[in-house]
Short mmCIF file of C-alpha atoms and ligand atoms in Angstrom, two decimals:
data_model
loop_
_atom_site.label_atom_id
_atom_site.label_comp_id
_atom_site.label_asym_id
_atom_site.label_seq_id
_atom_site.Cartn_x
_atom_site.Cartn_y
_atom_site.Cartn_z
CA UNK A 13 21.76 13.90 -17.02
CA UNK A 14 19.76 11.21 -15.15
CA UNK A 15 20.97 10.82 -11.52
CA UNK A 16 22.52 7.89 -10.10
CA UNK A 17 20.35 5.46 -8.52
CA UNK A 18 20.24 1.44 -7.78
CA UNK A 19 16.69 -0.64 -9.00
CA UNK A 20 16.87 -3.36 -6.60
CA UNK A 21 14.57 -6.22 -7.29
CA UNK A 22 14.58 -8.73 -4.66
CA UNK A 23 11.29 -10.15 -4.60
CA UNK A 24 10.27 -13.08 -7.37
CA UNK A 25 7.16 -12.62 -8.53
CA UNK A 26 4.67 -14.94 -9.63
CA UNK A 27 1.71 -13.80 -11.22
CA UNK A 28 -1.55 -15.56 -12.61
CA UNK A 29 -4.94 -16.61 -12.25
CA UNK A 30 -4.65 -19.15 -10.50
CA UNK A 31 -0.94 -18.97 -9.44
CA UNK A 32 -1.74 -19.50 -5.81
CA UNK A 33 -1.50 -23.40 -6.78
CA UNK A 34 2.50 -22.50 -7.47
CA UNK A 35 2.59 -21.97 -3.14
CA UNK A 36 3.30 -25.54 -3.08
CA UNK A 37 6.10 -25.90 -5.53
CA UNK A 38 7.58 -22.28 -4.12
CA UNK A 39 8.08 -24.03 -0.08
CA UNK A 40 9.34 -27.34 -1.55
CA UNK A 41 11.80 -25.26 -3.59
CA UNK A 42 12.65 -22.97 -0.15
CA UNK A 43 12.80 -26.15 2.02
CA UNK A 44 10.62 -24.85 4.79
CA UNK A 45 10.03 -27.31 7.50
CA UNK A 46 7.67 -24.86 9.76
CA UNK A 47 5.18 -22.62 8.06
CA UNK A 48 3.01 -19.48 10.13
CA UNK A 49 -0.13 -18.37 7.80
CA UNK A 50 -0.07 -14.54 8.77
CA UNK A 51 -3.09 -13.04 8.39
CA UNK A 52 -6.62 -11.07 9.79
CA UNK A 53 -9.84 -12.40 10.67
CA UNK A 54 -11.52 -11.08 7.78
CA UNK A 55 -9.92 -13.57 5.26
CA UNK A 56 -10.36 -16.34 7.80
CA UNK A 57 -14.30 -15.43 7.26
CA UNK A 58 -14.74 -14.84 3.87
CA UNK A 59 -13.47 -18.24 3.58
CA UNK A 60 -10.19 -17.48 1.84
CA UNK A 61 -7.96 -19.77 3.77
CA UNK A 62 -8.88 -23.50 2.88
CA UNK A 63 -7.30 -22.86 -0.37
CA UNK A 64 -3.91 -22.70 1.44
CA UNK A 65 -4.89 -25.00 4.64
CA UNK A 66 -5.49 -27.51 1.43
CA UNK A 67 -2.18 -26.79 -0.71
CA UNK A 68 -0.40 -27.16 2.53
CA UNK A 69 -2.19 -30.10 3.88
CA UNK A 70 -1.34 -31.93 0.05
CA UNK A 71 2.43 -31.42 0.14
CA UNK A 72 2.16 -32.69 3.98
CA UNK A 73 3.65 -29.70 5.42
CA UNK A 74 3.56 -28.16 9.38
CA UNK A 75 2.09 -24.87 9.76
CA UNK A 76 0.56 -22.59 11.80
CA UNK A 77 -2.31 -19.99 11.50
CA UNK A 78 -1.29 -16.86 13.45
CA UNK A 79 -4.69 -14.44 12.77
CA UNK A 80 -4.67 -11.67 14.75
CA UNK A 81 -3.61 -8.55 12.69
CA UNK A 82 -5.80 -5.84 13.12
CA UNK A 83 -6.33 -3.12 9.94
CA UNK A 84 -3.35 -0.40 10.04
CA UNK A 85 -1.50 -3.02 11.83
CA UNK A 86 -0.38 -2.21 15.16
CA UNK A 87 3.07 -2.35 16.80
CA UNK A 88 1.56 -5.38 19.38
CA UNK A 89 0.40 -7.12 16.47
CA UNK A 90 3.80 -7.60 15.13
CA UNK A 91 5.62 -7.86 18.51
CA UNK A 92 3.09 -10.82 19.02
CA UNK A 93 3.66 -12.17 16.24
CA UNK A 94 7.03 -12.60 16.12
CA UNK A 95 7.08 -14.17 19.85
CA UNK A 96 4.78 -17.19 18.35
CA UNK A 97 6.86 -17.76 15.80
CA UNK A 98 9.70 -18.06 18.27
CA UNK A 99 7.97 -20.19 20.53
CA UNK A 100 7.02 -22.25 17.58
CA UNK A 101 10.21 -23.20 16.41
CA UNK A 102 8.99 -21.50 12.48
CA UNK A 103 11.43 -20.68 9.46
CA UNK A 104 8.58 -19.64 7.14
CA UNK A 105 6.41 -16.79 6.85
CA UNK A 106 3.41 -16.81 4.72
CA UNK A 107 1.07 -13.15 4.74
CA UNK A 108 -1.86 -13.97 3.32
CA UNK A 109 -4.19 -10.84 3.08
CA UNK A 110 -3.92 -7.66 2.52
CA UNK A 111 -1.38 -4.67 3.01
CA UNK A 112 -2.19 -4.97 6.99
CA UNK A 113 -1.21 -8.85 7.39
CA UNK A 114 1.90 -8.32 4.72
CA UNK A 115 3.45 -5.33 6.37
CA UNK A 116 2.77 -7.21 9.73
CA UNK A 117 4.62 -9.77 8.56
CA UNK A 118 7.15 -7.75 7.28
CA UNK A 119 7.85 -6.17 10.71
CA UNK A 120 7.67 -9.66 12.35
CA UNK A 121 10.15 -10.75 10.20
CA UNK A 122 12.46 -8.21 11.14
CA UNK A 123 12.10 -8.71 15.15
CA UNK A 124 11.18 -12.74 15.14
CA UNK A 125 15.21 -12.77 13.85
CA UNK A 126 16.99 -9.86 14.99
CA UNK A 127 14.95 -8.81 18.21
CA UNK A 128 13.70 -6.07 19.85
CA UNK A 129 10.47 -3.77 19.08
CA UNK A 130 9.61 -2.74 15.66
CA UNK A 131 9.41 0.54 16.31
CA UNK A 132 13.54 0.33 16.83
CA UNK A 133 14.04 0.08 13.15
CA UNK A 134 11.79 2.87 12.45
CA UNK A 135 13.28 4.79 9.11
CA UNK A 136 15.16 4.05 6.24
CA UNK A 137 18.00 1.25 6.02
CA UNK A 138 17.93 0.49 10.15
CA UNK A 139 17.73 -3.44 9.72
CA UNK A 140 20.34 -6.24 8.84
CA UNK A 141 19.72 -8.63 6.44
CA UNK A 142 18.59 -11.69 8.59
CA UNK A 143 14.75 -11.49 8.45
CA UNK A 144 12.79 -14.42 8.53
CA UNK A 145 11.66 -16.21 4.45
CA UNK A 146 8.54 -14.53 3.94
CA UNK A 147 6.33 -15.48 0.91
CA UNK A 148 3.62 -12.61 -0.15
CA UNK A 149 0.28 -13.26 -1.74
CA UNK A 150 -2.33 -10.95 -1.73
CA UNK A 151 -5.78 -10.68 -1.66
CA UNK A 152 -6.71 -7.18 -1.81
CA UNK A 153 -5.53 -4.68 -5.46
CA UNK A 154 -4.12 -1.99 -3.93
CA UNK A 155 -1.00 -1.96 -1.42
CA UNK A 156 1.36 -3.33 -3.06
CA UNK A 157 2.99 -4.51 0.00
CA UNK A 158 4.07 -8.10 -1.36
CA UNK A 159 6.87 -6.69 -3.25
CA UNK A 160 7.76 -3.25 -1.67
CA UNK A 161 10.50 -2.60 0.54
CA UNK A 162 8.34 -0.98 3.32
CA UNK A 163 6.12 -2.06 6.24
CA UNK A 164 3.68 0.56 7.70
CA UNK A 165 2.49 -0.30 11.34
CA UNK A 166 0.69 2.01 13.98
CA UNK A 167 2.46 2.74 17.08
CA UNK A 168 -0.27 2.65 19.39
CA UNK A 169 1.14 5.13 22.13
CA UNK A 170 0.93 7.76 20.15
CA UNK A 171 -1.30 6.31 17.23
CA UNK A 172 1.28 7.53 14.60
CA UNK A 173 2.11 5.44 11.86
CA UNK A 174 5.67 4.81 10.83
CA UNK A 175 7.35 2.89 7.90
CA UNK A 176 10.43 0.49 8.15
CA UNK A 177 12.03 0.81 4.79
CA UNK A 178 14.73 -1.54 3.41
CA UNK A 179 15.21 -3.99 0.45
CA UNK A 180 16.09 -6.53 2.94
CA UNK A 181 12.58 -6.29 4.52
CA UNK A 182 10.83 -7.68 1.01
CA UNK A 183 9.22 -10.89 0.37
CA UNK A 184 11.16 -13.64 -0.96
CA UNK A 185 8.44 -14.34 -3.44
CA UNK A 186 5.33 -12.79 -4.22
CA UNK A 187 2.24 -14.91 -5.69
CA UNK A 188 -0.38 -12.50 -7.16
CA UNK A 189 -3.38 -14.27 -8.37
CA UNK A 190 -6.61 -12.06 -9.38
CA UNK A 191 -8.89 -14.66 -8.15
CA UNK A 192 -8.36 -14.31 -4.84
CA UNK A 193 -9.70 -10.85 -5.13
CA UNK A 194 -13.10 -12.00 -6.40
CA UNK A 195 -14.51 -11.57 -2.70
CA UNK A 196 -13.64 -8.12 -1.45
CA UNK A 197 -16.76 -5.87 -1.05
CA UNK A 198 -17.09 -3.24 -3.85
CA UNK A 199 -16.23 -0.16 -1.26
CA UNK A 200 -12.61 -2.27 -0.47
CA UNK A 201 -12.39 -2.63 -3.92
CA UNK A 202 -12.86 1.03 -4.56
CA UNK A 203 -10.93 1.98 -1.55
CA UNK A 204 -7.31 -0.02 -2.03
CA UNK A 205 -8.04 0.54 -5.98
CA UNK A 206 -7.17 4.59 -5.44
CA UNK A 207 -4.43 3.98 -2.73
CA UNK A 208 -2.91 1.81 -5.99
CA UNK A 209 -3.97 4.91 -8.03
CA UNK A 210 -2.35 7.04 -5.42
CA UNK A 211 1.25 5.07 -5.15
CA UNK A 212 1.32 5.09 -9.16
CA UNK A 213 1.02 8.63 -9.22
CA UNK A 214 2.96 9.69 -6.05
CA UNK A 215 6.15 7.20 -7.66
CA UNK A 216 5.71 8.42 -10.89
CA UNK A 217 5.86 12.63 -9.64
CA UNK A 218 7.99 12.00 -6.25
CA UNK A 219 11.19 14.43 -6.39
CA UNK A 220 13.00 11.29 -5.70
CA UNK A 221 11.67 9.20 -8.81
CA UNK A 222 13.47 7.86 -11.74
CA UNK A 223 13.18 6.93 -15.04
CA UNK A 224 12.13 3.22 -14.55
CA UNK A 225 9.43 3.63 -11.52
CA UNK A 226 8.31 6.84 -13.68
CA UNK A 227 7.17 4.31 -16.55
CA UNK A 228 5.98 1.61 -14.48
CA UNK A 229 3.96 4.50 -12.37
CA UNK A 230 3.02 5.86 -15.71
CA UNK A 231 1.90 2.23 -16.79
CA UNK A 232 -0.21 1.55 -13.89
CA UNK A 233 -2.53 4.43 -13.91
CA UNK A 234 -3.78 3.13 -17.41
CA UNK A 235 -4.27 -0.39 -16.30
CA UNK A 236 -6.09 1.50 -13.00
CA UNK A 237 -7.94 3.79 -14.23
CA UNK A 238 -9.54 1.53 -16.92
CA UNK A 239 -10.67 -1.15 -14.76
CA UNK A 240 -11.08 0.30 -11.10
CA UNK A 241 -15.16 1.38 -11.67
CA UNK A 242 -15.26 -2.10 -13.87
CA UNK A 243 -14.00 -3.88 -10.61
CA UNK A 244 -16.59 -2.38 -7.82
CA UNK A 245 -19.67 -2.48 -10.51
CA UNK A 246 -18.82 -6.64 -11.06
CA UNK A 247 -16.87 -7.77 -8.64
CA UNK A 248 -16.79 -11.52 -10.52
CA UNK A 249 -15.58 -9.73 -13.41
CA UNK A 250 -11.74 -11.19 -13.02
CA UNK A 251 -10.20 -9.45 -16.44
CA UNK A 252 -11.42 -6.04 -14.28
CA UNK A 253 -9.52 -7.76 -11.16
CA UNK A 254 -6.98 -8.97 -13.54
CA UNK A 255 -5.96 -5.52 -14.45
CA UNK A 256 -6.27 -3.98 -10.29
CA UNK A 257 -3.90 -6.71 -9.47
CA UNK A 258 -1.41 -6.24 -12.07
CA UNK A 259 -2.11 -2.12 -11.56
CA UNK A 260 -1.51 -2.60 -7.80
CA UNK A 261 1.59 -4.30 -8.52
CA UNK A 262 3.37 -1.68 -10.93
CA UNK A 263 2.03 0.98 -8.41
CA UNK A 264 4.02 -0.96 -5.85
CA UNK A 265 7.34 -1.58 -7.54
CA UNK A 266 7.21 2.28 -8.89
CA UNK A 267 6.80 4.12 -5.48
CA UNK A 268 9.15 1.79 -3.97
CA UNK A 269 11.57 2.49 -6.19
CA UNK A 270 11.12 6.28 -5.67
CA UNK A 271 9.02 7.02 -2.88
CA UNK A 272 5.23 7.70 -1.80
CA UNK A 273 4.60 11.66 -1.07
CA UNK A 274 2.37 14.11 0.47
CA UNK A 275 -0.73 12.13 -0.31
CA UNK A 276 0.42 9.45 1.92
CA UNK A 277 1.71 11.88 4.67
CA UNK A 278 -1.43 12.65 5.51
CA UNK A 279 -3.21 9.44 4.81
CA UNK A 280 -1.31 8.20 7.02
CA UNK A 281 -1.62 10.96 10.13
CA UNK A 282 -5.63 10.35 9.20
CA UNK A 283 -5.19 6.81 9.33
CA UNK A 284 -3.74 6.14 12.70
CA UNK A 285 -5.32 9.17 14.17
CA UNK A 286 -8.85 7.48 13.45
CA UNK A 287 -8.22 4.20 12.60
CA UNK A 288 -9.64 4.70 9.32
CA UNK A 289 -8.70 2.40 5.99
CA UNK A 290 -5.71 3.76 4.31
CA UNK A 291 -7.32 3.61 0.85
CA UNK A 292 -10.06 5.61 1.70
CA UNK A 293 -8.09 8.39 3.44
CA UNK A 294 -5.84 8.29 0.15
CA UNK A 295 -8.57 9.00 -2.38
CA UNK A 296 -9.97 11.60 0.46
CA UNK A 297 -7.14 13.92 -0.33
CA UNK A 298 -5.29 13.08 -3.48
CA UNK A 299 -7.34 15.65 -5.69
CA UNK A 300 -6.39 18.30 -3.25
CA UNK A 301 -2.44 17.67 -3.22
CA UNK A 302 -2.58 17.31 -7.00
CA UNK A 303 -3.93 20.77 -7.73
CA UNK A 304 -1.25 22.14 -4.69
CA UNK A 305 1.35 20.44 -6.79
CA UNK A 306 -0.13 21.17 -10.47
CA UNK A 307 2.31 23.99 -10.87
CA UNK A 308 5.84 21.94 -10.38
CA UNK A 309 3.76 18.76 -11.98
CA UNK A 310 1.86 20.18 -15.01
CA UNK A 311 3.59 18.23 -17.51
CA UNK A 312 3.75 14.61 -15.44
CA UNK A 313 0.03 15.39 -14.85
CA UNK A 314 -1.05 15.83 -18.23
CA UNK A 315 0.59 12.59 -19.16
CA UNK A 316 -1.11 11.32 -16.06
CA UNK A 317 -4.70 12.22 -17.77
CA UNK A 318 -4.03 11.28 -20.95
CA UNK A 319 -3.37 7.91 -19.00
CA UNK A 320 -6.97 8.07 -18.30
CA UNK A 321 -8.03 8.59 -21.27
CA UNK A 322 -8.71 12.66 -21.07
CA UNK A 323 -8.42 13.48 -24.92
CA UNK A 324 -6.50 16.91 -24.71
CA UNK A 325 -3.15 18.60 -26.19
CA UNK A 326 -2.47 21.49 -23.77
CA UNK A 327 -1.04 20.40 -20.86
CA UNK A 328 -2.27 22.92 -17.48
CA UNK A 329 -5.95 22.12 -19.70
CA UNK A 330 -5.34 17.84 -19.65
CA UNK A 331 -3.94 18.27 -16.07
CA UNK A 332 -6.81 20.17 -15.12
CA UNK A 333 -8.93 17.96 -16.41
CA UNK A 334 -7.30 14.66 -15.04
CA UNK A 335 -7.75 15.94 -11.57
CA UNK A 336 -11.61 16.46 -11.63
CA UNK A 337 -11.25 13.05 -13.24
CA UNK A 338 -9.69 11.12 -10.50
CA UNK A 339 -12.41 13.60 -7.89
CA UNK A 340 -15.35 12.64 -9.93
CA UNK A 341 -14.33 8.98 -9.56
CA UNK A 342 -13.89 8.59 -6.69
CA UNK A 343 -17.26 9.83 -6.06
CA UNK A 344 -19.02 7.63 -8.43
CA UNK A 345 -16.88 4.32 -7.02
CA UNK A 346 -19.00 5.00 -3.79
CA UNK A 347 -15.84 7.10 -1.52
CA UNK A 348 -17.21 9.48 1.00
CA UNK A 349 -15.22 12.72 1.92
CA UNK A 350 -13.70 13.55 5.02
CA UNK A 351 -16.22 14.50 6.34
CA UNK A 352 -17.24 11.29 6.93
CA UNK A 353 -14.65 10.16 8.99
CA UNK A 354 -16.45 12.15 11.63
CA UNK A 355 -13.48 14.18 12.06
CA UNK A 356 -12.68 17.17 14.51
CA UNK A 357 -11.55 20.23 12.34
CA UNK A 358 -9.56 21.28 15.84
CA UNK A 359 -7.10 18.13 15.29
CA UNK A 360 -6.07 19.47 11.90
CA UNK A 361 -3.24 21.27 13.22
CA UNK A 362 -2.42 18.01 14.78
CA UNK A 363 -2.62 15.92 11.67
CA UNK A 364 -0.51 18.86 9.81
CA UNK A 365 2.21 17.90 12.51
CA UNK A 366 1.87 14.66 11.48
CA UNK A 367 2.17 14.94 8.16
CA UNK A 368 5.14 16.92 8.28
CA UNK A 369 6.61 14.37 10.32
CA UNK A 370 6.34 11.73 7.87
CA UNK A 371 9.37 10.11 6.31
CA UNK A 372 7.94 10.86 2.51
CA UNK A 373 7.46 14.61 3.45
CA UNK A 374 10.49 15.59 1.66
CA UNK A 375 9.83 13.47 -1.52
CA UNK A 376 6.61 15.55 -2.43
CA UNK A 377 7.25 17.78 -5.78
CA UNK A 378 6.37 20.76 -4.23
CA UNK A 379 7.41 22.11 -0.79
CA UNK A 380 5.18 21.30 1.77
CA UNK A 381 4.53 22.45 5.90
CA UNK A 382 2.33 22.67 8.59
CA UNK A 383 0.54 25.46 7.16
CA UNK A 384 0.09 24.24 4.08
CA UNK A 385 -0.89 20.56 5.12
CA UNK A 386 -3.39 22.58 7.62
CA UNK A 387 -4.88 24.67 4.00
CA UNK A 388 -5.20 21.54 2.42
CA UNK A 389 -7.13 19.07 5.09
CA UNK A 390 -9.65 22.65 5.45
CA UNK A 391 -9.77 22.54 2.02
CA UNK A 392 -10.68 18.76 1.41
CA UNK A 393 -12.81 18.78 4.40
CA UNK A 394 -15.25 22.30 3.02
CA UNK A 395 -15.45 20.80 -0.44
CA UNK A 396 -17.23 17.56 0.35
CA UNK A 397 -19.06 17.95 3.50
P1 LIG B 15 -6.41 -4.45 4.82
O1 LIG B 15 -5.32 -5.41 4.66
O2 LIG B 15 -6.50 -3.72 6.12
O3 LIG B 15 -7.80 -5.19 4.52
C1 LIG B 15 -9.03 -4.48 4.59
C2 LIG B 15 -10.17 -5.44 4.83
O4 LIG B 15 -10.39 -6.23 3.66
C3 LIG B 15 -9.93 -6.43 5.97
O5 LIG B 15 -11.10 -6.52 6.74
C4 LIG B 15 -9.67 -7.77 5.25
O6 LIG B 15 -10.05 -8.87 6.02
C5 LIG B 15 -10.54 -7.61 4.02
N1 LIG B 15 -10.11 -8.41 2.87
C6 LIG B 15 -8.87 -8.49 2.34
N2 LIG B 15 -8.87 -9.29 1.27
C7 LIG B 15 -10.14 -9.76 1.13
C8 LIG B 15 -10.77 -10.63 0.21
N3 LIG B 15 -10.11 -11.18 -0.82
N4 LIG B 15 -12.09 -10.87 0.36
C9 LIG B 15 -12.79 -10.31 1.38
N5 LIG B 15 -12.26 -9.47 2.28
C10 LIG B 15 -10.93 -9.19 2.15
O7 LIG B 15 -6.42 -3.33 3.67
P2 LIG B 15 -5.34 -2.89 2.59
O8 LIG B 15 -5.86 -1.63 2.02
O9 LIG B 15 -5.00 -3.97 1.66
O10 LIG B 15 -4.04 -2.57 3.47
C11 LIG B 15 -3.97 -1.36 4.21
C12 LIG B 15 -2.69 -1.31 5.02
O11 LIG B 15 -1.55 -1.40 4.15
C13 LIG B 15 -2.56 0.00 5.78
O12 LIG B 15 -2.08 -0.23 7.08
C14 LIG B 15 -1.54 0.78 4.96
O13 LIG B 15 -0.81 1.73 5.72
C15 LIG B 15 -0.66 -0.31 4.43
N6 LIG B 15 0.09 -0.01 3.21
C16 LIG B 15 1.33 -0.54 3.08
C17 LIG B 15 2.08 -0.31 1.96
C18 LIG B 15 3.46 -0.90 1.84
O14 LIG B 15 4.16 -0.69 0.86
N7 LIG B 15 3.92 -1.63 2.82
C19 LIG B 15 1.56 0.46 0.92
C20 LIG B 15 0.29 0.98 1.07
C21 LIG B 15 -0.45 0.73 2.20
#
């Protein structure tokens, strides 16, 4: 029998080349009378923002550009935040970015209306409903972050990252248009493409999962896989960045609805130990967790590679196979190894604590611990020095 479970969709999504010219229709529709642009200044550089300075300039609307997020958001950013907002009398939230200026948001959302720090709601299901109207778009094929119900921020004292989970912490609306991915570098493109890779997988095997995020997760390793090394070779070529962004988005809406596992456990002790971009860290270790968790996954593998592409009937053979695959290309899309990170094999046992602390430590298909996290960072870290 297939166990109970709620799929809770709160977020509208709009999706489209060219859907970011919806923005302006989607704030006359919400009534917002104060707008804050939340975002980093990387996509005030690259030049990304006069498309929405000019939609909201056209429909004659008040905003205000709060860029100051820094990558794996911290816990200052979002306190920060939120007190502008409040100072600035503003009902509307706009991220505009990627996963760092939307789960920034996200967390401002939560405190700019309900108070406090955002470490407070740390956890599953800790905040009320009242967050501020936020409206998600996107720039980078990979989080996921404009429709999930999670927001990921450092907490700089101890430089751990945590997740605030809850439906009520989701965007309104989401506007995902491919275009506006044209302009990330190819090693951002490579990087956020496997942490997309990395949430499709993780939803589709969690312990946690069911039926509905398996087939979206399922879904969004083809679109992924076929595109990703498209995407980083031509970064103008926008069917390639067509198929990240709608791969991104299904790898979103299936972990979400199950839950991210191991892989991200330790992502996300490397992350905020060493400030280090989340995708990267992700494609780092995901070849490692899969072969610890081939022999409870063989079958949700296999269907994984043949996903890919990887023409074989026995399953432990196509599963096998799959996870060279996904090692090989992450090589050939440009990603380093841990090594690179310039890492101190003496904080491993640190990370491992880490990792076991994680709120997604218990959704992994196989058991994990200390020890075992500690076997697998030596293991990642030998293999590709
Ligand atoms: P990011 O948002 O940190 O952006 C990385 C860099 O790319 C930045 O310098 C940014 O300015 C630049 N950039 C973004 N879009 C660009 C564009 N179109 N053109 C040129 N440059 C561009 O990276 P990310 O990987 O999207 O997000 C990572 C964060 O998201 C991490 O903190 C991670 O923990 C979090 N995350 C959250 C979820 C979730 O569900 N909430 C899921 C996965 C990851």
């Amino acid at each position: 029998m297939i166990e109970r479970f709620d799929f809770i969709l709160p977020t509208k999504i709009r999706y489209g080349a060219g859907a970011i010219n919806l923005l302006g229709q989607e704030l006359r529709n919400s009534q917002a009378k104060k707008i804050m642009i939340i975002t980093d200044r990387g996509i005030v550089k690259a030049g990304l923002l006069s498309k929405l300075e000019d939609i909201l300039n056209y429909e004659n609307l008040d905003y205000i550009i709060f860029d100051e997020i820094e990558a794996n958001p911290k816990d200052h950013n979002v306190e920060k935040c939120a007190k502008v907002a409040r100072e600035n009398d503003v009902d509307t939230f706009l991220a505009f970015g990627g996963g760092s200026p939307m789960d920034a948001a996200k967390g401002a959302a939560v405190i700019a209306r309900q108070g406090g720090r955002i470490k407070d709601y740390q956890g599953k299901d800790k905040i009320g409903k009242n967050c501020m109207p936020l409206i998600t778009i996107p720039t980078t094929a990979g989080t996921g972050s404009e429709v999930t119900f999670s927001s990921v921020i450092t907490d700089s004292e101890r430089n751990f990252k945590f997740t605030v989970k809850s439906p009520y912490i989701a965007a309104r609306t989401a506007i995902l248009d491919p275009e506006l991915t044209i302009s990330v570098p190819p090693l951002i493109t490579a990087s956020t493409g496997i942490d997309a890779l990395t949430h499709a997988i993780e939803g589709y095997t969690a312990n946690c999962t069911e039926p509905i995020a398996e087939a979206i997760g399922l879904y969004a390793v083809e679109y992924i896989a076929s595109s990703i090394s498209r995407a980083v070779g031509n970064g103008n070529d926008l069917e390639a960045r067509d198929r990240m962004m709608m791969g991104s988005l299904m790898g979103g809406l299936s972990f979400s609805h199950s839950d991210v596992a191991s892989v991200h456990c330790m992502a996300e002790a490397l992350g905020s130990f060493y400030d280090a971009p989340h995708g990267l860290c992700n494609s780092i270790l995901l070849p490692y967790v899969m072969e610890y968790n081939l022999p409870e996954c063989e079958y949700k593998y296999a269907r994984i590679a043949r996903a890919m592409g990887i023409d074989e009937n026995d399953d432990r053979r196509a599963a096998e196979k799959g996870i060279k695959h996904i090692k090989k290309l992450s090589e050939e899309i440009g990603l380093p190894g841990l090594s690179s990170l310039e890492i101190d094999s003496d904080d491993f046992e640190k990370l491992a604590e880490m990792s076991v602390e994680n709120g997604s430590n218990a959704s992994n298909p196989k058991k994990m611990n200390k020890e075992t996290y500690i076997e697998l960072f030596i293991k990642a870290y030998e293999d590709r020095r």
